[in-house]
XYZ file of C-alpha atoms in Angstrom:
695
model
C -16.223 -25.736 83.021
C -18.692 -25.498 85.943
C -19.710 -22.412 87.903
C -20.929 -22.109 91.520
C -23.924 -19.856 92.051
C -26.830 -19.715 94.378
C -29.121 -19.387 91.363
C -30.304 -22.422 89.406
C -28.750 -23.066 86.010
C -31.157 -22.516 83.099
C -31.253 -22.107 79.290
C -30.672 -18.598 78.164
C -31.198 -19.837 74.544
C -32.725 -23.218 73.988
C -31.829 -25.283 70.925
C -34.233 -24.864 67.996
C -35.011 -27.017 64.980
C -32.682 -26.243 62.080
C -32.917 -26.879 58.300
C -29.759 -26.627 56.184
C -28.873 -27.500 52.626
C -26.869 -30.587 51.917
C -23.161 -29.711 52.213
C -23.717 -26.497 54.196
C -22.750 -25.848 57.847
C -25.349 -26.360 60.614
C -25.226 -24.636 64.007
C -27.472 -25.847 66.870
C -27.468 -23.112 69.503
C -27.370 -23.710 73.241
C -26.631 -20.961 75.807
C -26.722 -21.443 79.612
C -27.235 -18.969 82.440
C -25.682 -19.747 85.867
C -24.047 -22.866 84.491
C -23.014 -25.257 87.260
C -22.783 -28.617 85.534
C -20.833 -29.855 82.511
C -22.379 -29.564 79.029
C -22.598 -32.180 76.320
C -24.688 -32.878 73.212
C -26.444 -36.073 72.268
C -27.387 -37.271 68.805
C -30.340 -39.638 68.664
C -29.861 -40.356 72.359
C -26.132 -41.077 71.950
C -23.914 -38.851 74.105
C -21.187 -37.085 72.167
C -19.046 -36.232 75.262
C -17.989 -33.119 77.084
C -14.927 -32.243 74.925
C -15.247 -29.240 72.669
C -13.662 -31.223 69.811
C -15.977 -34.226 69.794
C -14.051 -37.509 69.470
C -15.025 -39.659 66.478
C -16.929 -36.810 64.829
C -14.389 -34.708 62.961
C -17.108 -32.460 61.536
C -18.692 -31.830 64.971
C -17.429 -29.081 67.280
C -18.823 -27.187 70.288
C -18.187 -23.514 69.611
C -18.749 -20.289 71.520
C -17.454 -18.706 74.698
C -17.882 -21.453 77.286
C -17.090 -18.981 80.066
C -20.310 -17.191 79.105
C -22.246 -20.443 78.860
C -22.225 -20.652 75.011
C -22.092 -24.302 73.852
C -23.320 -24.242 70.233
C -22.928 -27.462 68.214
C -21.442 -26.797 64.765
C -21.589 -29.467 62.051
C -19.537 -28.914 58.902
C -20.412 -30.208 55.420
C -23.791 -31.552 56.476
C -24.772 -34.944 55.035
C -27.988 -36.924 55.183
C -26.536 -38.948 58.084
C -26.718 -35.821 60.221
C -30.534 -35.824 60.160
C -31.509 -36.610 63.774
C -32.730 -35.382 67.145
C -30.069 -33.461 69.077
C -30.144 -32.600 72.780
C -28.132 -30.087 74.740
C -27.571 -31.485 78.286
C -26.263 -29.602 81.344
C -25.204 -31.975 84.093
C -26.327 -31.669 87.754
C -24.312 -30.215 90.624
C -24.776 -30.207 94.395
C -27.295 -27.415 94.157
C -28.457 -27.740 90.540
C -30.412 -30.390 88.804
C -29.837 -31.738 85.263
C -31.424 -29.683 82.495
C -31.802 -30.618 78.817
C -33.404 -29.281 75.625
C -34.071 -30.950 72.226
C -33.778 -29.740 68.616
C -34.190 -31.491 65.285
C -31.700 -31.117 62.409
C -33.229 -31.572 58.999
C -31.136 -31.581 55.786
C -32.600 -30.098 52.617
C -31.729 -32.253 49.602
C -32.166 -30.823 46.082
C -33.668 -33.117 43.454
C -31.237 -35.398 41.716
C -32.811 -34.905 38.305
C -35.695 -33.532 36.324
C -37.011 -35.084 33.133
C -39.976 -35.329 30.830
C -40.640 -39.030 30.552
C -39.564 -40.671 27.275
C -38.153 -37.430 25.870
C -34.602 -36.103 25.920
C -34.017 -32.478 26.922
C -34.809 -30.084 24.065
C -36.264 -32.969 22.079
C -38.508 -32.203 19.109
C -41.743 -34.172 19.540
C -43.552 -34.831 16.292
C -47.328 -35.208 16.678
C -50.351 -34.860 14.451
C -52.918 -32.114 14.657
C -55.885 -32.967 16.962
C -54.219 -36.176 18.166
C -54.133 -36.027 22.021
C -50.701 -36.294 23.612
C -49.404 -36.356 27.192
C -46.321 -34.891 28.832
C -45.214 -36.242 32.204
C -42.537 -34.476 34.247
C -40.649 -36.194 37.086
C -38.510 -34.422 39.709
C -36.632 -37.122 41.597
C -35.413 -37.663 45.182
C -35.798 -34.266 46.784
C -36.168 -33.525 50.484
C -38.735 -32.094 51.014
C -40.754 -32.697 47.846
C -40.157 -30.294 44.929
C -42.953 -28.293 43.314
C -43.586 -28.267 39.532
C -44.663 -25.411 37.246
C -45.456 -25.879 33.523
C -44.718 -23.232 30.847
C -45.743 -22.870 27.194
C -43.357 -20.611 25.310
C -42.122 -19.249 28.674
C -45.642 -18.341 29.810
C -47.231 -20.283 32.723
C -49.391 -23.050 31.283
C -52.506 -24.135 33.154
C -54.847 -26.921 32.154
C -57.627 -28.802 33.857
C -56.118 -32.046 32.616
C -53.079 -31.707 34.888
C -52.426 -34.540 37.348
C -49.812 -34.227 40.159
C -48.484 -36.821 42.607
C -45.657 -37.268 45.099
C -44.006 -40.597 45.899
C -41.879 -41.139 49.002
C -38.752 -43.213 48.380
C -36.250 -44.543 50.870
C -32.555 -44.510 50.032
C -29.518 -45.579 52.030
C -26.929 -42.942 52.929
C -23.863 -44.352 54.725
C -25.979 -47.338 55.679
C -28.810 -45.278 57.110
C -32.270 -45.204 55.479
C -33.204 -41.676 54.381
C -36.598 -40.750 52.952
C -36.792 -38.596 49.851
C -39.652 -37.468 47.623
C -40.223 -37.830 43.876
C -42.776 -35.409 42.384
C -44.682 -36.113 39.170
C -46.886 -33.918 37.005
C -48.786 -34.975 33.894
C -50.578 -32.718 31.378
C -52.806 -33.758 28.463
C -52.803 -31.630 25.265
C -54.854 -31.738 22.067
C -52.449 -30.019 19.649
C -53.481 -27.581 16.962
C -51.551 -25.805 14.207
C -50.845 -23.014 16.700
C -48.893 -25.471 18.845
C -46.436 -26.138 16.047
C -42.946 -25.181 17.299
C -44.352 -24.407 20.767
C -41.909 -25.077 23.633
C -43.251 -26.795 26.766
C -41.089 -26.446 29.868
C -41.296 -28.294 33.182
C -39.739 -26.304 36.036
C -38.861 -27.962 39.365
C -38.536 -25.650 42.364
C -36.939 -26.541 45.702
C -35.554 -24.509 48.655
C -32.166 -26.252 48.284
C -31.752 -24.967 44.711
C -30.216 -21.608 43.890
C -32.278 -21.601 40.711
C -35.030 -23.968 39.559
C -34.271 -27.023 37.459
C -35.854 -26.940 34.004
C -36.356 -29.307 31.099
C -37.933 -28.355 27.770
C -39.361 -30.139 24.749
C -40.709 -28.679 21.541
C -43.765 -29.723 19.540
C -43.717 -30.309 15.837
C -47.410 -30.477 15.023
C -48.183 -31.936 11.616
C -51.065 -30.292 9.727
C -52.040 -29.716 6.069
C -50.650 -26.747 4.113
C -52.653 -23.815 2.793
C -53.806 -23.604 -0.821
C -51.051 -22.542 -3.271
C -51.065 -19.323 -5.247
C -49.034 -18.393 -8.339
C -47.145 -15.107 -8.411
C -45.344 -13.412 -11.305
C -47.936 -13.624 -14.110
C -51.469 -12.383 -14.744
C -53.321 -14.756 -17.042
C -54.061 -13.278 -20.510
C -51.127 -10.870 -20.380
C -48.884 -11.270 -23.496
C -45.364 -12.485 -22.855
C -42.643 -11.742 -25.320
C -40.302 -14.475 -26.477
C -36.870 -14.503 -24.856
C -38.252 -12.664 -21.865
C -37.314 -14.233 -18.545
C -40.438 -15.501 -16.848
C -40.576 -16.284 -13.135
C -43.600 -18.183 -11.884
C -43.538 -18.559 -8.118
C -45.806 -21.034 -6.377
C -46.293 -20.165 -2.700
C -48.005 -22.221 0.011
C -48.122 -21.007 3.594
C -48.386 -23.143 6.684
C -48.379 -26.890 6.917
C -46.106 -29.181 8.864
C -44.190 -30.476 7.241
C -44.209 -27.588 4.834
C -45.887 -28.345 1.530
C -44.166 -30.129 -1.311
C -44.660 -27.921 -4.370
C -44.580 -29.537 -7.824
C -44.795 -27.780 -11.184
C -46.486 -29.355 -14.214
C -46.362 -28.179 -17.829
C -49.434 -29.464 -19.697
C -49.729 -32.152 -16.970
C -46.102 -33.229 -17.389
C -44.102 -32.956 -14.182
C -41.167 -30.586 -14.761
C -39.907 -29.327 -11.388
C -40.123 -30.222 -7.679
C -37.178 -28.227 -6.343
C -39.077 -26.201 -3.790
C -37.426 -24.267 -0.955
C -38.540 -23.729 2.600
C -38.761 -20.598 4.663
C -40.295 -20.161 8.097
C -43.984 -21.115 7.753
C -43.775 -21.099 3.951
C -42.819 -23.234 0.923
C -41.821 -21.671 -2.415
C -41.080 -23.190 -5.798
C -39.701 -20.677 -8.243
C -39.879 -21.726 -11.870
C -37.641 -19.584 -14.053
C -37.563 -19.971 -17.804
C -37.241 -17.969 -20.975
C -40.481 -17.684 -22.899
C -40.375 -19.387 -26.282
C -42.805 -20.054 -29.088
C -43.574 -23.426 -27.535
C -44.844 -21.745 -24.352
C -47.804 -20.134 -26.128
C -51.133 -21.398 -24.640
C -49.292 -23.791 -22.326
C -50.945 -24.578 -18.941
C -48.588 -24.334 -15.942
C -49.971 -26.015 -12.804
C -48.678 -26.075 -9.207
C -49.718 -28.785 -6.734
C -49.235 -28.406 -2.945
C -49.473 -31.191 -0.396
C -47.885 -32.977 2.563
C -48.420 -36.185 4.560
C -51.501 -34.650 6.200
C -53.137 -33.803 2.864
C -55.974 -36.041 1.662
C -55.499 -34.598 -1.856
C -53.132 -31.976 -3.294
C -54.304 -28.390 -3.601
C -53.919 -26.813 -7.051
C -53.278 -23.444 -8.739
C -52.696 -22.970 -12.508
C -52.193 -20.353 -15.277
C -52.232 -20.438 -19.104
C -49.514 -18.396 -20.906
C -49.957 -16.201 -23.961
C -46.712 -15.728 -25.916
C -46.036 -13.376 -28.838
C -42.546 -13.468 -30.303
C -40.300 -11.501 -32.613
C -37.691 -13.326 -34.741
C -35.404 -15.431 -32.618
C -32.303 -14.453 -34.565
C -31.164 -12.351 -37.484
C -28.017 -13.473 -39.264
C -25.946 -11.927 -42.086
C -23.623 -14.019 -44.281
C -21.044 -12.724 -46.757
C -17.354 -11.694 -47.052
C -15.636 -9.782 -44.227
C -12.732 -8.402 -46.298
C -12.756 -6.910 -49.785
C -10.759 -4.690 -52.100
C -11.875 -1.594 -53.968
C -14.015 -2.520 -57.016
C -15.182 -5.915 -55.714
C -18.871 -6.806 -56.240
C -20.267 -8.091 -52.925
C -23.533 -9.898 -52.029
C -24.826 -10.102 -48.419
C -27.702 -12.352 -47.306
C -29.889 -11.722 -44.235
C -31.842 -14.628 -42.642
C -34.560 -13.900 -40.075
C -35.769 -16.613 -37.687
C -39.328 -17.518 -36.765
C -41.510 -14.514 -35.958
C -45.153 -13.990 -35.064
C -46.350 -11.874 -36.746
C -44.070 -11.937 -39.856
C -41.007 -9.664 -39.677
C -40.183 -6.912 -42.199
C -36.477 -6.683 -43.240
C -34.499 -3.535 -44.138
C -30.809 -2.955 -45.075
C -28.566 -0.067 -43.935
C -24.970 0.955 -44.688
C -23.600 3.328 -42.085
C -27.167 4.249 -41.156
C -28.202 4.950 -44.789
C -30.913 2.655 -46.276
C -29.920 0.366 -49.165
C -32.172 -0.389 -52.152
C -32.054 -3.184 -54.752
C -32.762 -5.941 -52.245
C -34.811 -9.100 -52.729
C -36.981 -10.421 -49.823
C -39.050 -13.610 -49.384
C -40.979 -15.238 -46.470
C -42.208 -18.808 -45.700
C -44.420 -20.283 -42.959
C -42.524 -21.868 -40.038
C -43.423 -25.238 -38.543
C -43.482 -23.468 -35.138
C -46.419 -21.346 -36.270
C -44.636 -18.182 -37.308
C -42.738 -16.949 -40.380
C -39.128 -17.096 -41.521
C -37.868 -14.337 -43.844
C -34.703 -13.925 -45.998
C -33.267 -10.960 -47.939
C -30.124 -10.333 -50.004
C -28.464 -7.162 -51.313
C -25.633 -6.655 -53.877
C -23.229 -3.641 -54.148
C -19.705 -2.652 -55.311
C -16.828 -1.619 -52.977
C -15.929 2.041 -53.489
C -12.526 3.737 -53.219
C -13.666 5.741 -50.219
C -14.669 2.643 -48.244
C -12.524 1.637 -45.291
C -14.280 -0.346 -42.569
C -17.943 -0.375 -43.479
C -20.826 -1.545 -41.250
C -23.923 -3.162 -42.793
C -27.092 -3.732 -40.731
C -30.058 -5.985 -41.446
C -33.056 -4.926 -39.344
C -36.059 -7.177 -38.650
C -39.206 -5.475 -37.314
C -42.119 -7.358 -35.686
C -44.794 -4.732 -36.123
C -47.295 -6.600 -33.956
C -45.002 -6.201 -30.948
C -43.316 -3.026 -32.129
C -40.025 -4.841 -31.530
C -36.882 -4.785 -33.643
C -33.988 -7.192 -33.898
C -30.945 -6.593 -36.048
C -27.642 -8.090 -37.134
C -24.430 -6.288 -37.989
C -21.823 -7.246 -40.572
C -18.486 -5.463 -41.053
C -16.461 -5.468 -44.268
C -12.871 -4.323 -43.940
C -11.533 -2.702 -47.101
C -7.807 -3.409 -46.838
C -5.118 -0.900 -48.025
C -1.298 -1.078 -47.729
C 0.518 0.970 -45.084
C 2.907 3.825 -45.745
C 6.704 3.365 -45.587
C 7.904 3.444 -41.954
C 9.755 6.515 -40.683
C 12.232 6.426 -37.768
C 12.484 9.441 -35.452
C 15.599 9.804 -33.282
C 17.509 12.607 -31.529
C 20.968 11.863 -32.982
C 23.089 9.051 -34.406
C 25.883 9.467 -31.851
C 24.824 8.336 -28.373
C 26.574 7.670 -25.061
C 26.741 4.321 -23.340
C 24.764 4.116 -20.072
C 22.090 6.630 -21.122
C 18.453 5.768 -21.942
C 17.550 6.162 -25.615
C 14.106 6.326 -27.216
C 13.474 5.857 -30.935
C 10.052 5.949 -32.578
C 8.842 4.294 -35.772
C 5.626 5.463 -37.465
C 3.584 4.331 -40.476
C 0.455 6.031 -41.833
C -2.224 5.290 -44.410
C -2.692 1.549 -43.870
C -6.055 -0.090 -43.346
C -6.012 -1.818 -41.033
C -3.191 0.169 -39.364
C 0.245 -1.369 -39.895
C 1.738 -3.789 -37.416
C 5.168 -2.411 -36.438
C 8.025 -4.565 -35.115
C 11.553 -3.615 -34.049
C 14.630 -5.817 -34.385
C 18.216 -5.370 -33.141
C 20.939 -7.068 -35.087
C 18.307 -9.303 -36.687
C 16.627 -10.318 -33.400
C 13.165 -9.066 -32.485
C 12.950 -6.736 -29.467
C 9.906 -5.539 -27.499
C 8.468 -2.072 -28.065
C 5.356 -0.078 -27.120
C 2.813 -0.151 -29.955
C -0.090 2.300 -30.329
C -2.448 3.174 -33.153
C -4.753 6.106 -33.805
C -6.909 5.942 -36.898
C -4.665 4.818 -39.773
C -1.454 5.860 -37.993
C 0.616 3.252 -36.111
C 3.515 4.007 -33.758
C 6.078 1.749 -32.066
C 8.428 3.271 -29.484
C 11.632 1.427 -28.508
C 13.381 2.365 -25.247
C 16.792 0.953 -24.318
C 19.887 1.781 -22.296
C 22.773 2.138 -24.737
C 25.918 0.102 -24.181
C 29.091 -0.633 -26.113
C 27.464 -3.603 -27.893
C 25.039 -1.164 -29.601
C 27.930 0.473 -31.458
C 27.357 -0.153 -35.160
C 24.363 -2.449 -34.555
C 21.514 -2.127 -37.041
C 18.065 -1.356 -35.589
C 15.271 -2.143 -38.065
C 11.552 -1.211 -38.012
C 9.183 -3.265 -40.186
C 5.597 -2.292 -41.173
C 3.064 -4.827 -42.439
C -0.684 -5.488 -42.790
C -2.927 -7.859 -44.762
C -2.633 -5.745 -47.949
C 1.062 -6.590 -48.484
C 3.017 -9.860 -48.375
C 6.492 -8.333 -47.845
C 7.036 -5.924 -44.932
C 8.257 -2.374 -45.515
C 11.314 -1.521 -43.452
C 13.606 1.286 -42.324
C 16.905 1.022 -40.389
C 19.102 3.133 -38.159
C 22.687 2.564 -36.959
C 24.163 4.304 -33.902
C 27.693 5.292 -33.040
C 27.955 4.615 -29.310
C 30.549 6.541 -27.292
C 31.993 4.348 -24.554
C 35.011 4.478 -22.278
C 37.504 1.632 -21.803
C 36.400 -0.826 -19.178
C 39.968 -1.402 -17.943
C 43.665 -0.642 -18.454
C 46.540 -3.148 -18.106
C 50.266 -2.624 -17.336
C 52.922 -5.170 -18.316
C 56.656 -5.082 -17.442
C 59.605 -6.452 -19.389
C 61.648 -8.276 -18.371
C 59.704 -10.004 -15.613
C 62.710 -9.706 -13.194
C 64.019 -6.156 -13.131
C 67.686 -5.576 -12.236
C 69.849 -2.556 -11.600
C 71.807 -1.477 -14.628
C 69.481 -3.054 -17.157
C 66.703 -1.629 -19.345
C 63.071 -1.968 -18.134
C 59.914 -1.461 -20.199
C 56.419 -0.617 -18.924
C 53.595 -1.040 -21.453
C 50.090 0.336 -20.766
C 47.150 -0.764 -22.935
C 43.521 0.392 -22.654
C 40.487 -1.800 -23.335
C 38.281 -0.996 -26.331
C 37.003 2.620 -26.412
C 35.079 4.826 -28.824
C 36.618 7.208 -29.685
C 40.114 5.808 -28.824
C 41.228 6.567 -25.281
C 44.156 8.873 -24.499
C 46.761 6.846 -22.513
C 49.386 8.375 -20.196
C 51.892 7.264 -17.509
C 51.847 9.143 -14.196
C 54.487 9.154 -11.476
C 53.665 10.998 -8.315
C 50.624 12.482 -10.198
C 52.920 13.949 -12.902
C 52.480 12.996 -16.561
C 55.782 11.476 -17.737
C 54.608 10.193 -21.115
C 54.385 13.352 -23.178
C 57.156 12.159 -25.515
C 55.762 8.638 -25.905
C 54.086 7.458 -29.073
C 50.623 5.849 -28.895
C 49.734 2.713 -30.763
C 46.075 2.302 -31.728
C 44.578 -1.066 -32.742
C 41.135 -2.488 -33.318
C 39.111 -3.358 -30.208
C 35.798 -5.042 -29.487
C 32.381 -3.607 -30.429
C 33.881 -1.353 -33.098
C 36.127 0.512 -30.641
C 39.909 0.998 -30.503
C 42.643 -0.048 -28.059
C 45.450 2.374 -27.262
C 48.883 1.490 -25.849
C 52.167 3.239 -24.944
C 55.531 1.905 -23.729
C 57.801 3.616 -21.148
C 61.531 2.755 -21.243
C 63.548 2.943 -17.954
C 67.293 2.741 -17.192
C 66.946 0.798 -13.938
C 68.743 1.917 -10.783
C 68.194 1.131 -7.135
C 66.079 4.309 -6.990
C 63.457 2.630 -9.154
C 62.921 -0.095 -6.566
C 59.489 0.455 -4.908
C 58.581 3.251 -7.333
C 54.861 3.421 -8.281
C 53.815 4.101 -11.878
C 50.184 4.783 -12.764
C 48.594 4.397 -16.184
C 45.490 6.435 -17.063
C 43.215 5.733 -20.058
C 40.692 8.522 -20.701
C 37.879 8.917 -23.254
C 37.900 12.675 -23.692
C 34.613 12.690 -25.619
C 32.592 11.556 -22.605
C 35.061 12.583 -19.846
C 35.418 9.080 -18.371
C 38.682 7.363 -17.411
C 40.145 4.260 -15.784
C 43.438 3.802 -13.907
C 45.870 1.062 -12.935
C 49.174 1.165 -11.031
C 52.287 -0.977 -10.659
C 55.000 -0.969 -7.984
C 58.453 -1.811 -9.357
C 60.561 -4.558 -7.796
C 64.194 -3.902 -8.844
C 67.090 -6.124 -7.758
C 70.344 -4.233 -7.084
C 73.867 -5.019 -5.732
C 75.389 -3.755 -2.418
C 79.174 -4.149 -1.886
C 80.285 -4.666 1.709
C 83.888 -3.667 2.421
C 85.034 -3.807 6.066
C 82.669 -5.903 8.224
C 83.646 -3.958 11.405
C 83.226 -0.536 9.778
C 80.260 1.362 8.518
C 81.589 2.360 5.063
C 80.119 -0.802 3.455
C 82.529 -0.863 0.489
C 85.014 -3.773 0.468
C 85.647 -7.362 -0.542
C 85.109 -9.892 2.230
C 86.153 -13.473 2.686
C 83.383 -16.006 3.553
C 83.440 -19.663 4.290
C 81.100 -21.778 2.214
C 77.932 -20.299 0.810
C 75.133 -18.875 3.012
C 72.770 -15.891 3.361
C 72.993 -13.086 5.831
C 69.666 -11.335 6.681
C 69.662 -7.775 7.836
C 67.655 -4.639 7.525
C 68.840 -1.699 5.518
C 66.840 1.524 5.482
C 63.985 -0.303 7.146
C 63.835 -2.847 4.282
C 64.715 -6.517 4.346
C 67.490 -7.655 1.987
C 69.083 -10.993 1.092
C 72.847 -11.128 1.027
C 73.954 -13.709 -1.555
C 77.518 -15.024 -1.788
C 78.834 -16.036 -5.145
C 80.888 -19.216 -4.812
C 81.526 -22.436 -6.591
C 79.793 -24.533 -3.968
C 76.114 -25.476 -3.989
C 73.788 -22.840 -2.578
C 72.745 -23.457 1.007
C 70.945 -21.328 3.622
C 72.190 -20.437 7.056
C 70.019 -18.338 9.402
C 72.067 -15.845 11.380
C 69.188 -13.660 12.552
C 67.919 -10.262 11.527
C 70.261 -7.274 11.596
C 70.099 -3.546 11.210
C 72.974 -1.525 9.816
C 74.074 -0.782 13.393
C 74.002 -4.475 14.273
C 75.898 -5.767 11.257
C 79.214 -5.508 13.017
C 77.988 -7.973 15.617
C 77.820 -10.938 13.188
C 79.819 -13.803 14.834
C 83.389 -13.329 13.608
C 84.102 -17.044 13.429
C 81.785 -17.228 10.428
C 83.895 -14.669 8.582
C 87.213 -16.371 8.023
C 89.549 -17.042 5.252
C 87.896 -18.764 2.397
C 86.457 -17.828 -0.933
C 86.684 -14.268 -1.934
C 83.206 -13.492 -3.237
C 81.111 -10.576 -4.227
C 78.049 -9.916 -2.054
C 74.735 -9.560 -3.894
C 72.098 -7.769 -1.869
C 68.534 -7.940 -3.134
C 65.266 -6.968 -1.482
C 63.930 -9.995 0.395
C 60.471 -11.280 1.144
């Protein structure tokens, strides 16, 4: 848009050089006062046109309020191809001349990489002490050139041996040559032991980076270890035999850490050293023996940087009591036996003195002798003879060996069990008559045995588990069980036994278990009950102890008071009880319910069962069109009429000489019976009508 003014058009804000990071948005500003001509931008002398959306350059747009002369050039997602000279041009008009202003767009490019030559990031560089080494850091292809800072253990590292350089490289970006810079920095180090594990970091800084790029390597400086020292023993100090001895060889420093090797009288015995930060340790653990006396233990320390191993050594002094004391002789005896025990004492320096004790009381009449051991000490033996007394039970005999040079004692213990038979077992119970379903506990005891008797319970000849305890010479076995009908009359036996007897002593108990019948059964005779005949109901209880009382109930009333009970043998020692009820059957018995109850009065428990009678009875039908129902009727053939009488279903059977057949006429009530089709009731056989309850 152009404006007409008497004043000359001019730049209110001239374009200025701009630096942006690669990928950011660049804005070249251009604002015009008294604009008369059209505005366009050029890039490297190439006109981009007057349109706000610049054709062919999708990332280029003129932005701002053009009515106020704002024609800023915005470039999105800046690339290296955008580096150029840009010019804001305002065209001439009749009264205004062309004006233009230049600006340069520079793109900041972060380095593509940073590395320490020939070393991977975080690499461990192994070098030898006092051997010069170089580290060279390269920060590649930055625009402008990156700067480099060196660090040692995160502290700035400065050295006069540092050499820096920058190389300019040309790369093609979308076909255009772009110049970038590669920065190099080299440092020269003469490592010492203090540089071992030191971390050297090269940091590349650049304005296009949010944070500097870094790469780190670590030094492993090889140097000799320190002299070893031995901990855990002061030379000349006596060590007692069987004492655990720990000799620790320690060497500090060195890279690699020292190899520590133990020698016993110049014979290599252990090289299993461990490493800790800045330290090697080889811990030699052993139990001092007679063979360790005056032995030289030596530790050698060295690594690949050592010209010769460094040495530390100690000589041990060992004094030892007897290694073992052992008693031989019988472990079981009877009263009156003559017993001999022998005590043998192992090598001791100085010679051990032996003494015998019974229950803490010294024994006399012993014979002792000593001989020189091939290991440089003395072995000693002693025996003692005595008779077993009637008061002896479980007697403890001690042989004590004393090394008076060390003031140390070692002893052995021997136990002789004087065996005696147990007393007859006794069974404790609450009562002989028990009730099924209740927990029962019975206890068996036996006293006087040595050792205490072993008690076992059996039921009907089969062993059962019990809880056994003993206190002194008294043994107890408690048996807990829930009584049931199978326990009735069963023999429970307790047996007591120990080593003094070959045949167990025993005691038994038999229980009478009260139990109710598990069921009651009702049988009817005959199976098909008919009006006018005799019917029999028999009720029998299952086995019960004592025998159950059996009764018939009808409508909760006992109707069996005059009936005789029959008692017979049942299972598990119980009895079965039965009664029989005789009935003169009428139609009134049909559907009647009879209940049988079997009750064990001793434990107040009972069982019940019921039966519903099914009695067949005869109904005579007289006049089919009347309601009196008493007559003889004539029927053709043989068929069944179905009807309901008193809300029950009945079958009407005709007695004839023909084969029985079925004819369905429907279901009738007494009020509907007169509606049976009359053509089916014609002259024919004169028959009686049997009416029975139907299904």
